[in-house]
Amino acid sequence: MTAKSMNMSGRMSPRHIGRRMSPRHMGRRMSPRHELSPINARNLLESLPGSPSLRRWVTRAVGAGLAAAAYLLCLPWDLRNRPETPGAINETSPVTALGITILAVSMLSLAAYFGFRDRLGWALLLVAAPPATLMYVSFDNHPEPDAAVWPLAWGFFVLVMGAGVLAVAGFARLFRDSEA
């Protein structure tokens, strides 16, 4: 604003008040439509509890879907041990170290993202619950012929996943702004 548009008391004249509030004169202010766009980079790290409800629930649904997809892509559906060859005594697991590593990295990345953006309870539900549910369904659909130890295995893995998600989400919350 120029000195000509200011009166003696330092206030703007009524003629220039509307111009001051115009987005064209505000510098880099974005339009409201652009601020609500999910593609906007600012929205990817904005706190979810303060965002509009549609964006909040879509982000949470996408996160839960990504966690479930990571489990389905990295681990086989039937987790039972199998004989190495037909009639062999030794058994092998269908789970590979690479699959476990990729699943752990993807789940911990999602935990860090949702820990940064959302509450800890939501991070736990969105990241650890879909793989735990899929693992339960897998174990339940493929019963062991000898001893049913799958409830113990399922409980152990759920505790490990939940503890890892909570630890990483809690650590990611340390990097949030104080106002978030």
PDB file of C-alpha atoms in Angstrom:
ATOM      1  CA  MET A   1       0.000   0.000   0.000  1.00  0.00           C
ATOM      2  CA  THR A   2       1.189   3.455  -0.718  1.00  0.00           C
ATOM      3  CA  ALA A   3       1.252   6.419   1.612  1.00  0.00           C
ATOM      4  CA  LYS A   4      -1.370   8.010  -0.602  1.00  0.00           C
ATOM      5  CA  SER A   5      -3.937   5.337   0.304  1.00  0.00           C
ATOM      6  CA  MET A   6      -3.327   5.813   4.047  1.00  0.00           C
ATOM      7  CA  ASN A   7      -4.913   8.645   5.982  1.00  0.00           C
ATOM      8  CA  MET A   8      -3.159  10.563   8.719  1.00  0.00           C
ATOM      9  CA  SER A   9      -4.038   8.074  11.494  1.00  0.00           C
ATOM     10  CA  GLY A  10      -2.318   5.220   9.651  1.00  0.00           C
ATOM     11  CA  ARG A  11      -5.530   3.482   8.656  1.00  0.00           C
ATOM     12  CA  MET A  12      -6.478   2.663   5.128  1.00  0.00           C
ATOM     13  CA  SER A  13      -9.130   4.691   3.461  1.00  0.00           C
ATOM     14  CA  PRO A  14     -12.452   2.921   2.860  1.00  0.00           C
ATOM     15  CA  ARG A  15     -11.754   2.974  -0.861  1.00  0.00           C
ATOM     16  CA  HIS A  16      -8.759   0.625  -0.458  1.00  0.00           C
ATOM     17  CA  ILE A  17     -10.078  -1.793   2.164  1.00  0.00           C
ATOM     18  CA  GLY A  18     -11.651  -4.116  -0.393  1.00  0.00           C
ATOM     19  CA  ARG A  19      -8.476  -4.189  -2.466  1.00  0.00           C
ATOM     20  CA  ARG A  20      -6.410  -5.213   0.524  1.00  0.00           C
ATOM     21  CA  MET A  21      -8.575  -8.311   1.112  1.00  0.00           C
ATOM     22  CA  SER A  22      -8.579  -9.376  -2.535  1.00  0.00           C
ATOM     23  CA  PRO A  23      -6.598 -12.588  -3.242  1.00  0.00           C
ATOM     24  CA  ARG A  24      -4.971 -10.856  -6.195  1.00  0.00           C
ATOM     25  CA  HIS A  25      -3.303  -8.430  -3.842  1.00  0.00           C
ATOM     26  CA  MET A  26      -2.484 -10.909  -1.097  1.00  0.00           C
ATOM     27  CA  GLY A  27       0.585 -12.446  -2.740  1.00  0.00           C
ATOM     28  CA  ARG A  28       0.621 -16.247  -2.807  1.00  0.00           C
ATOM     29  CA  ARG A  29      -2.719 -16.876  -1.168  1.00  0.00           C
ATOM     30  CA  MET A  30      -4.433 -19.899  -2.662  1.00  0.00           C
ATOM     31  CA  SER A  31      -8.063 -20.108  -3.592  1.00  0.00           C
ATOM     32  CA  PRO A  32     -10.339 -22.115  -1.258  1.00  0.00           C
ATOM     33  CA  ARG A  33     -10.816 -24.728  -3.976  1.00  0.00           C
ATOM     34  CA  HIS A  34      -7.045 -25.262  -4.211  1.00  0.00           C
ATOM     35  CA  GLU A  35      -6.711 -25.500  -0.432  1.00  0.00           C
ATOM     36  CA  LEU A  36      -9.194 -28.418  -0.347  1.00  0.00           C
ATOM     37  CA  SER A  37      -7.549 -30.306  -3.193  1.00  0.00           C
ATOM     38  CA  PRO A  38      -6.135 -33.685  -2.084  1.00  0.00           C
ATOM     39  CA  ILE A  39      -3.270 -33.215  -4.562  1.00  0.00           C
ATOM     40  CA  ASN A  40      -2.034 -30.104  -2.784  1.00  0.00           C
ATOM     41  CA  ALA A  41       1.293 -30.923  -1.093  1.00  0.00           C
ATOM     42  CA  ARG A  42       0.311 -28.965   2.035  1.00  0.00           C
ATOM     43  CA  ASN A  43      -2.637 -31.299   2.597  1.00  0.00           C
ATOM     44  CA  LEU A  44      -0.428 -34.406   2.699  1.00  0.00           C
ATOM     45  CA  LEU A  45       1.108 -33.388   6.025  1.00  0.00           C
ATOM     46  CA  GLU A  46      -1.780 -31.443   7.547  1.00  0.00           C
ATOM     47  CA  SER A  47      -3.206 -32.720  10.834  1.00  0.00           C
ATOM     48  CA  LEU A  48      -6.135 -35.040  10.123  1.00  0.00           C
ATOM     49  CA  PRO A  49      -8.313 -34.164  13.135  1.00  0.00           C
ATOM     50  CA  GLY A  50      -8.444 -30.550  11.911  1.00  0.00           C
ATOM     51  CA  SER A  51      -9.131 -31.337   8.263  1.00  0.00           C
ATOM     52  CA  PRO A  52     -12.562 -31.654   6.600  1.00  0.00           C
ATOM     53  CA  SER A  53     -14.325 -34.910   7.411  1.00  0.00           C
ATOM     54  CA  LEU A  54     -14.428 -36.222   3.832  1.00  0.00           C
ATOM     55  CA  ARG A  55     -10.677 -35.800   3.373  1.00  0.00           C
ATOM     56  CA  ARG A  56     -10.042 -37.260   6.829  1.00  0.00           C
ATOM     57  CA  TRP A  57     -12.060 -40.441   6.217  1.00  0.00           C
ATOM     58  CA  VAL A  58     -10.801 -40.934   2.669  1.00  0.00           C
ATOM     59  CA  THR A  59      -7.205 -40.662   3.900  1.00  0.00           C
ATOM     60  CA  ARG A  60      -7.892 -43.157   6.665  1.00  0.00           C
ATOM     61  CA  ALA A  61      -9.595 -45.590   4.275  1.00  0.00           C
ATOM     62  CA  VAL A  62      -6.687 -45.353   1.825  1.00  0.00           C
ATOM     63  CA  GLY A  63      -4.230 -45.981   4.662  1.00  0.00           C
ATOM     64  CA  ALA A  64      -6.103 -49.075   5.850  1.00  0.00           C
ATOM     65  CA  GLY A  65      -6.321 -50.305   2.260  1.00  0.00           C
ATOM     66  CA  LEU A  66      -2.581 -49.824   1.774  1.00  0.00           C
ATOM     67  CA  ALA A  67      -1.833 -51.772   4.958  1.00  0.00           C
ATOM     68  CA  ALA A  68      -4.079 -54.639   3.833  1.00  0.00           C
ATOM     69  CA  ALA A  69      -2.600 -54.592   0.326  1.00  0.00           C
ATOM     70  CA  ALA A  70       0.944 -54.701   1.724  1.00  0.00           C
ATOM     71  CA  TYR A  71       0.045 -57.789   3.763  1.00  0.00           C
ATOM     72  CA  LEU A  72      -1.632 -59.517   0.822  1.00  0.00           C
ATOM     73  CA  LEU A  73       1.268 -58.757  -1.527  1.00  0.00           C
ATOM     74  CA  CYS A  74       4.075 -59.705   0.862  1.00  0.00           C
ATOM     75  CA  LEU A  75       2.761 -62.833   2.592  1.00  0.00           C
ATOM     76  CA  PRO A  76       1.108 -65.921   1.102  1.00  0.00           C
ATOM     77  CA  TRP A  77      -2.506 -66.602   1.977  1.00  0.00           C
ATOM     78  CA  ASP A  78      -1.803 -70.085   3.399  1.00  0.00           C
ATOM     79  CA  LEU A  79       0.797 -69.628   6.135  1.00  0.00           C
ATOM     80  CA  ARG A  80       1.097 -73.308   7.091  1.00  0.00           C
ATOM     81  CA  ASN A  81       4.433 -75.065   6.842  1.00  0.00           C
ATOM     82  CA  ARG A  82       4.787 -77.452   3.915  1.00  0.00           C
ATOM     83  CA  PRO A  83       7.034 -80.434   3.241  1.00  0.00           C
ATOM     84  CA  GLU A  84      10.018 -79.513   1.078  1.00  0.00           C
ATOM     85  CA  THR A  85       9.229 -82.419  -1.222  1.00  0.00           C
ATOM     86  CA  PRO A  86       6.329 -84.867  -1.177  1.00  0.00           C
ATOM     87  CA  GLY A  87       6.880 -87.406   1.617  1.00  0.00           C
ATOM     88  CA  ALA A  88       9.762 -85.488   3.238  1.00  0.00           C
ATOM     89  CA  ILE A  89      10.005 -85.106   7.007  1.00  0.00           C
ATOM     90  CA  ASN A  90      11.470 -81.571   6.909  1.00  0.00           C
ATOM     91  CA  GLU A  91       9.047 -78.722   6.483  1.00  0.00           C
ATOM     92  CA  THR A  92       9.591 -75.248   5.156  1.00  0.00           C
ATOM     93  CA  SER A  93       7.703 -72.009   5.626  1.00  0.00           C
ATOM     94  CA  PRO A  94       6.146 -70.270   2.617  1.00  0.00           C
ATOM     95  CA  VAL A  95       7.076 -66.907   4.153  1.00  0.00           C
ATOM     96  CA  THR A  96      10.261 -65.317   2.798  1.00  0.00           C
ATOM     97  CA  ALA A  97      12.618 -62.886   4.516  1.00  0.00           C
ATOM     98  CA  LEU A  98      12.149 -60.421   1.655  1.00  0.00           C
ATOM     99  CA  GLY A  99       8.357 -60.506   2.103  1.00  0.00           C
ATOM    100  CA  ILE A 100       8.651 -59.895   5.838  1.00  0.00           C
ATOM    101  CA  THR A 101      11.117 -57.041   5.257  1.00  0.00           C
ATOM    102  CA  ILE A 102       8.922 -55.322   2.673  1.00  0.00           C
ATOM    103  CA  LEU A 103       5.855 -55.736   4.889  1.00  0.00           C
ATOM    104  CA  ALA A 104       7.685 -54.314   7.923  1.00  0.00           C
ATOM    105  CA  VAL A 105       9.043 -51.324   5.997  1.00  0.00           C
ATOM    106  CA  SER A 106       5.664 -50.514   4.455  1.00  0.00           C
ATOM    107  CA  MET A 107       3.804 -50.871   7.769  1.00  0.00           C
ATOM    108  CA  LEU A 108       6.352 -48.761   9.646  1.00  0.00           C
ATOM    109  CA  SER A 109       6.215 -46.107   6.920  1.00  0.00           C
ATOM    110  CA  LEU A 110       2.436 -45.985   7.203  1.00  0.00           C
ATOM    111  CA  ALA A 111       2.732 -45.862  10.996  1.00  0.00           C
ATOM    112  CA  ALA A 112       5.106 -42.900  10.781  1.00  0.00           C
ATOM    113  CA  TYR A 113       2.814 -41.100   8.330  1.00  0.00           C
ATOM    114  CA  PHE A 114      -0.359 -41.615  10.354  1.00  0.00           C
ATOM    115  CA  GLY A 115       1.462 -41.018  13.625  1.00  0.00           C
ATOM    116  CA  PHE A 116       2.523 -37.648  12.277  1.00  0.00           C
ATOM    117  CA  ARG A 117      -0.895 -36.738  10.909  1.00  0.00           C
ATOM    118  CA  ASP A 118      -3.404 -38.414  13.221  1.00  0.00           C
ATOM    119  CA  ARG A 119      -3.921 -39.678  16.755  1.00  0.00           C
ATOM    120  CA  LEU A 120      -2.061 -42.746  18.053  1.00  0.00           C
ATOM    121  CA  GLY A 121      -5.227 -44.821  18.349  1.00  0.00           C
ATOM    122  CA  TRP A 122      -6.100 -44.209  14.731  1.00  0.00           C
ATOM    123  CA  ALA A 123      -2.572 -45.055  13.614  1.00  0.00           C
ATOM    124  CA  LEU A 124      -2.839 -48.380  15.432  1.00  0.00           C
ATOM    125  CA  LEU A 125      -6.258 -49.153  13.964  1.00  0.00           C
ATOM    126  CA  LEU A 126      -5.365 -48.113  10.421  1.00  0.00           C
ATOM    127  CA  VAL A 127      -1.963 -49.759  10.142  1.00  0.00           C
ATOM    128  CA  ALA A 128      -1.947 -52.840  12.396  1.00  0.00           C
ATOM    129  CA  ALA A 129      -5.602 -53.933  12.384  1.00  0.00           C
ATOM    130  CA  PRO A 130      -6.003 -54.830   8.656  1.00  0.00           C
ATOM    131  CA  PRO A 131      -2.956 -57.174   8.564  1.00  0.00           C
ATOM    132  CA  ALA A 132      -3.947 -58.676  11.940  1.00  0.00           C
ATOM    133  CA  THR A 133      -7.454 -59.357  10.660  1.00  0.00           C
ATOM    134  CA  LEU A 134      -6.179 -60.895   7.427  1.00  0.00           C
ATOM    135  CA  MET A 135      -3.728 -63.069   9.365  1.00  0.00           C
ATOM    136  CA  TYR A 136      -6.527 -64.270  11.642  1.00  0.00           C
ATOM    137  CA  VAL A 137      -8.740 -65.153   8.684  1.00  0.00           C
ATOM    138  CA  SER A 138      -5.840 -66.952   6.998  1.00  0.00           C
ATOM    139  CA  PHE A 139      -5.019 -68.987  10.087  1.00  0.00           C
ATOM    140  CA  ASP A 140      -8.676 -69.766  10.706  1.00  0.00           C
ATOM    141  CA  ASN A 141      -9.302 -70.919   7.120  1.00  0.00           C
ATOM    142  CA  HIS A 142      -6.292 -73.244   7.082  1.00  0.00           C
ATOM    143  CA  PRO A 143      -6.425 -75.325  10.268  1.00  0.00           C
ATOM    144  CA  GLU A 144      -3.383 -77.298  11.335  1.00  0.00           C
ATOM    145  CA  PRO A 145      -3.783 -81.075  11.063  1.00  0.00           C
ATOM    146  CA  ASP A 146      -1.812 -81.861  14.246  1.00  0.00           C
ATOM    147  CA  ALA A 147      -1.811 -79.150  16.882  1.00  0.00           C
ATOM    148  CA  ALA A 148      -3.605 -75.841  16.645  1.00  0.00           C
ATOM    149  CA  VAL A 149      -0.953 -73.398  17.823  1.00  0.00           C
ATOM    150  CA  TRP A 150      -2.074 -70.665  15.453  1.00  0.00           C
ATOM    151  CA  PRO A 151      -3.890 -68.651  18.157  1.00  0.00           C
ATOM    152  CA  LEU A 152      -0.581 -68.258  20.005  1.00  0.00           C
ATOM    153  CA  ALA A 153       1.269 -67.361  16.816  1.00  0.00           C
ATOM    154  CA  TRP A 154      -1.445 -64.904  15.820  1.00  0.00           C
ATOM    155  CA  GLY A 155      -1.457 -63.251  19.251  1.00  0.00           C
ATOM    156  CA  PHE A 156       2.331 -62.924  19.259  1.00  0.00           C
ATOM    157  CA  PHE A 157       2.460 -61.377  15.789  1.00  0.00           C
ATOM    158  CA  VAL A 158      -0.399 -58.987  16.586  1.00  0.00           C
ATOM    159  CA  LEU A 159       1.442 -57.805  19.699  1.00  0.00           C
ATOM    160  CA  VAL A 160       4.664 -57.322  17.709  1.00  0.00           C
ATOM    161  CA  MET A 161       2.863 -55.410  14.942  1.00  0.00           C
ATOM    162  CA  GLY A 162       0.923 -53.262  17.410  1.00  0.00           C
ATOM    163  CA  ALA A 163       3.983 -52.430  19.496  1.00  0.00           C
ATOM    164  CA  GLY A 164       5.998 -51.520  16.391  1.00  0.00           C
ATOM    165  CA  VAL A 165       3.229 -49.325  15.019  1.00  0.00           C
ATOM    166  CA  LEU A 166       2.725 -47.529  18.341  1.00  0.00           C
ATOM    167  CA  ALA A 167       6.467 -46.984  18.815  1.00  0.00           C
ATOM    168  CA  VAL A 168       6.998 -45.540  15.345  1.00  0.00           C
ATOM    169  CA  ALA A 169       3.796 -43.474  15.430  1.00  0.00           C
ATOM    170  CA  GLY A 170       4.744 -42.076  18.822  1.00  0.00           C
ATOM    171  CA  PHE A 171       8.201 -41.189  17.554  1.00  0.00           C
ATOM    172  CA  ALA A 172       6.742 -39.506  14.458  1.00  0.00           C
ATOM    173  CA  ARG A 173       4.497 -37.370  16.676  1.00  0.00           C
ATOM    174  CA  LEU A 174       7.620 -35.737  18.108  1.00  0.00           C
ATOM    175  CA  PHE A 175       8.149 -33.999  14.762  1.00  0.00           C
ATOM    176  CA  ARG A 176       4.730 -32.348  14.641  1.00  0.00           C
ATOM    177  CA  ASP A 177       4.342 -28.620  15.192  1.00  0.00           C
ATOM    178  CA  SER A 178       3.234 -27.597  18.647  1.00  0.00           C
ATOM    179  CA  GLU A 179      -0.073 -26.294  17.304  1.00  0.00           C
ATOM    180  CA  ALA A 180      -1.031 -29.538  15.542  1.00  0.00           C
TER     181      ALA A 180
END
